[in-house]
PDB file of C-alpha atoms in Angstrom:
ATOM      1  CA  MET A  29     127.806 138.307 123.907  1.00  0.00           C
ATOM      2  CA  LEU A  30     130.525 135.634 123.155  1.00  0.00           C
ATOM      3  CA  ILE A  31     129.373 133.088 125.938  1.00  0.00           C
ATOM      4  CA  GLY A  32     125.734 133.331 124.718  1.00  0.00           C
ATOM      5  CA  SER A  33     126.580 132.547 120.912  1.00  0.00           C
ATOM      6  CA  TYR A  34     128.148 129.131 121.995  1.00  0.00           C
ATOM      7  CA  LEU A  35     125.133 128.051 123.932  1.00  0.00           C
ATOM      8  CA  PRO A  36     122.776 125.779 121.824  1.00  0.00           C
ATOM      9  CA  TYR A  37     119.345 127.576 121.085  1.00  0.00           C
ATOM     10  CA  ASP A  38     116.109 125.639 121.155  1.00  0.00           C
ATOM     11  CA  PRO A  39     112.981 127.189 119.643  1.00  0.00           C
ATOM     12  CA  ASN A  40     110.983 125.355 122.012  1.00  0.00           C
ATOM     13  CA  HIS A  41     112.702 127.031 125.051  1.00  0.00           C
ATOM     14  CA  GLU A  42     112.661 123.787 126.692  1.00  0.00           C
ATOM     15  CA  ASN A  43     116.238 123.833 128.435  1.00  0.00           C
ATOM     16  CA  ILE A  44     117.855 125.977 130.406  1.00  0.00           C
ATOM     17  CA  THR A  45     120.837 126.791 127.810  1.00  0.00           C
ATOM     18  CA  SER A  46     118.244 128.080 125.219  1.00  0.00           C
ATOM     19  CA  ILE A  47     117.006 130.446 127.818  1.00  0.00           C
ATOM     20  CA  LEU A  48     120.563 131.576 128.889  1.00  0.00           C
ATOM     21  CA  HIS A  49     121.662 132.032 125.212  1.00  0.00           C
ATOM     22  CA  ILE A  50     118.914 134.451 125.076  1.00  0.00           C
ATOM     23  CA  ILE A  51     119.389 136.342 128.183  1.00  0.00           C
ATOM     24  CA  LEU A  52     123.243 136.613 127.669  1.00  0.00           C
ATOM     25  CA  SER A  53     123.024 137.692 123.715  1.00  0.00           C
ATOM     26  CA  SER A  54     120.238 140.224 124.625  1.00  0.00           C
ATOM     27  CA  LEU A  55     122.427 141.616 127.638  1.00  0.00           C
ATOM     28  CA  GLY A  56     125.554 141.861 125.637  1.00  0.00           C
ATOM     29  CA  ALA A  57     123.668 143.530 122.742  1.00  0.00           C
ATOM     30  CA  LEU A  58     121.807 146.224 125.012  1.00  0.00           C
ATOM     31  CA  SER A  59     125.192 146.936 127.100  1.00  0.00           C
ATOM     32  CA  LEU A  60     127.058 147.574 123.925  1.00  0.00           C
ATOM     33  CA  LEU A  61     124.372 150.051 122.721  1.00  0.00           C
ATOM     34  CA  ILE A  62     124.891 151.581 126.145  1.00  0.00           C
ATOM     35  CA  ILE A  63     128.418 152.013 125.844  1.00  0.00           C
ATOM     36  CA  ILE A  64     128.037 153.613 122.445  1.00  0.00           C
ATOM     37  CA  GLN A  65     125.477 156.092 123.750  1.00  0.00           C
ATOM     38  CA  ILE A  66     127.858 156.974 126.675  1.00  0.00           C
ATOM     39  CA  LEU A  67     130.842 157.566 124.075  1.00  0.00           C
ATOM     40  CA  ILE A  68     128.410 159.937 122.155  1.00  0.00           C
ATOM     41  CA  ASN A  69     127.293 161.718 125.224  1.00  0.00           C
ATOM     42  CA  ARG A  70     131.021 162.322 126.002  1.00  0.00           C
ATOM     43  CA  ILE A  71     131.434 164.009 122.637  1.00  0.00           C
ATOM     44  CA  ILE A  72     129.120 166.903 123.538  1.00  0.00           C
ATOM     45  CA  LEU A  73     132.279 168.258 126.007  1.00  0.00           C
ATOM     46  CA  VAL A  74     134.258 168.632 122.666  1.00  0.00           C
ATOM     47  CA  ASP A  75     132.074 169.523 119.754  1.00  0.00           C
ATOM     48  CA  LEU A  76     128.376 170.175 119.795  1.00  0.00           C
ATOM     49  CA  ILE A  77     127.709 170.060 116.263  1.00  0.00           C
ATOM     50  CA  PHE A  78     129.182 166.594 115.662  1.00  0.00           C
ATOM     51  CA  TYR A  79     127.201 165.637 118.604  1.00  0.00           C
ATOM     52  CA  LYS A  80     123.854 166.732 117.233  1.00  0.00           C
ATOM     53  CA  LYS A  81     125.031 164.880 113.961  1.00  0.00           C
ATOM     54  CA  MET A  82     125.813 161.725 115.861  1.00  0.00           C
ATOM     55  CA  THR A  83     122.982 161.609 118.149  1.00  0.00           C
ATOM     56  CA  MET A  84     120.785 161.981 115.261  1.00  0.00           C
ATOM     57  CA  ILE A  85     122.307 159.096 113.180  1.00  0.00           C
ATOM     58  CA  TYR A  86     122.336 157.163 116.306  1.00  0.00           C
ATOM     59  CA  ARG A  87     118.604 157.548 117.232  1.00  0.00           C
ATOM     60  CA  SER A  88     117.638 156.964 113.528  1.00  0.00           C
ATOM     61  CA  LEU A  89     119.450 153.665 113.497  1.00  0.00           C
ATOM     62  CA  ILE A  90     117.777 152.476 116.948  1.00  0.00           C
ATOM     63  CA  LEU A  91     114.187 153.544 115.719  1.00  0.00           C
ATOM     64  CA  MET A  92     114.881 151.502 112.523  1.00  0.00           C
ATOM     65  CA  LEU A  93     116.394 148.405 114.965  1.00  0.00           C
ATOM     66  CA  GLY A  94     113.057 148.743 117.008  1.00  0.00           C
ATOM     67  CA  MET A  95     111.065 148.949 113.788  1.00  0.00           C
ATOM     68  CA  PHE A  96     112.491 145.695 112.364  1.00  0.00           C
ATOM     69  CA  ILE A  97     112.143 143.825 115.459  1.00  0.00           C
ATOM     70  CA  ILE A  98     108.507 144.977 115.786  1.00  0.00           C
ATOM     71  CA  MET A  99     107.968 143.765 112.018  1.00  0.00           C
ATOM     72  CA  PHE A 100     109.436 140.705 112.305  1.00  0.00           C
ATOM     73  CA  GLY A 101     107.901 139.797 115.760  1.00  0.00           C
ATOM     74  CA  SER A 102     111.362 138.741 116.985  1.00  0.00           C
ATOM     75  CA  ILE A 103     115.071 138.733 116.550  1.00  0.00           C
ATOM     76  CA  ASN A 104     116.334 137.126 113.334  1.00  0.00           C
ATOM     77  CA  SER A 105     119.166 137.430 111.294  1.00  0.00           C
ATOM     78  CA  ILE A 106     118.083 140.364 109.526  1.00  0.00           C
ATOM     79  CA  VAL A 107     117.729 142.067 113.181  1.00  0.00           C
ATOM     80  CA  GLU A 108     120.861 140.926 114.018  1.00  0.00           C
ATOM     81  CA  LEU A 109     122.752 141.833 110.769  1.00  0.00           C
ATOM     82  CA  PHE A 110     121.235 145.366 111.178  1.00  0.00           C
ATOM     83  CA  PHE A 111     122.549 145.485 114.845  1.00  0.00           C
ATOM     84  CA  THR A 112     126.027 144.903 113.914  1.00  0.00           C
ATOM     85  CA  PHE A 113     125.487 147.595 110.925  1.00  0.00           C
ATOM     86  CA  THR A 114     124.473 150.046 113.600  1.00  0.00           C
ATOM     87  CA  VAL A 115     127.203 149.487 115.936  1.00  0.00           C
ATOM     88  CA  LEU A 116     129.907 149.681 113.256  1.00  0.00           C
ATOM     89  CA  ILE A 117     128.560 152.868 111.321  1.00  0.00           C
ATOM     90  CA  SER A 118     128.533 154.532 115.007  1.00  0.00           C
ATOM     91  CA  LEU A 119     131.722 153.500 116.106  1.00  0.00           C
ATOM     92  CA  ASN A 120     133.266 154.326 112.554  1.00  0.00           C
ATOM     93  CA  GLU A 121     131.684 157.763 112.710  1.00  0.00           C
ATOM     94  CA  ILE A 122     133.252 158.366 116.099  1.00  0.00           C
ATOM     95  CA  GLU A 123     136.526 156.743 115.020  1.00  0.00           C
ATOM     96  CA  LYS A 124     136.633 159.005 112.192  1.00  0.00           C
ATOM     97  CA  TYR A 125     136.075 162.264 114.326  1.00  0.00           C
ATOM     98  CA  PHE A 126     138.880 161.447 116.853  1.00  0.00           C
ATOM     99  CA  LYS A 127     141.233 160.738 114.160  1.00  0.00           C
TER     100      LYS A 127
END
């Protein structure tokens, strides 16, 4: 994600750096969501009730993220902020549980 953020973005997608910006940023975001899902799935071995709560919260946040993408038709700053919110809320809940 960090490399993708340094590459310039051109709305016309005329150069390779613009395409790389989109691909690298999207792959980083998707991999982060997959890692959080793996963390949540590991919780099932420890506490089933917390696993169900986290799964419900995480799926709701992912659903809202998908609805924002469909509603706006593209990824814009609101979707990126909500993605950050989704990641931070999920990781905060997992960290509070393991403290």
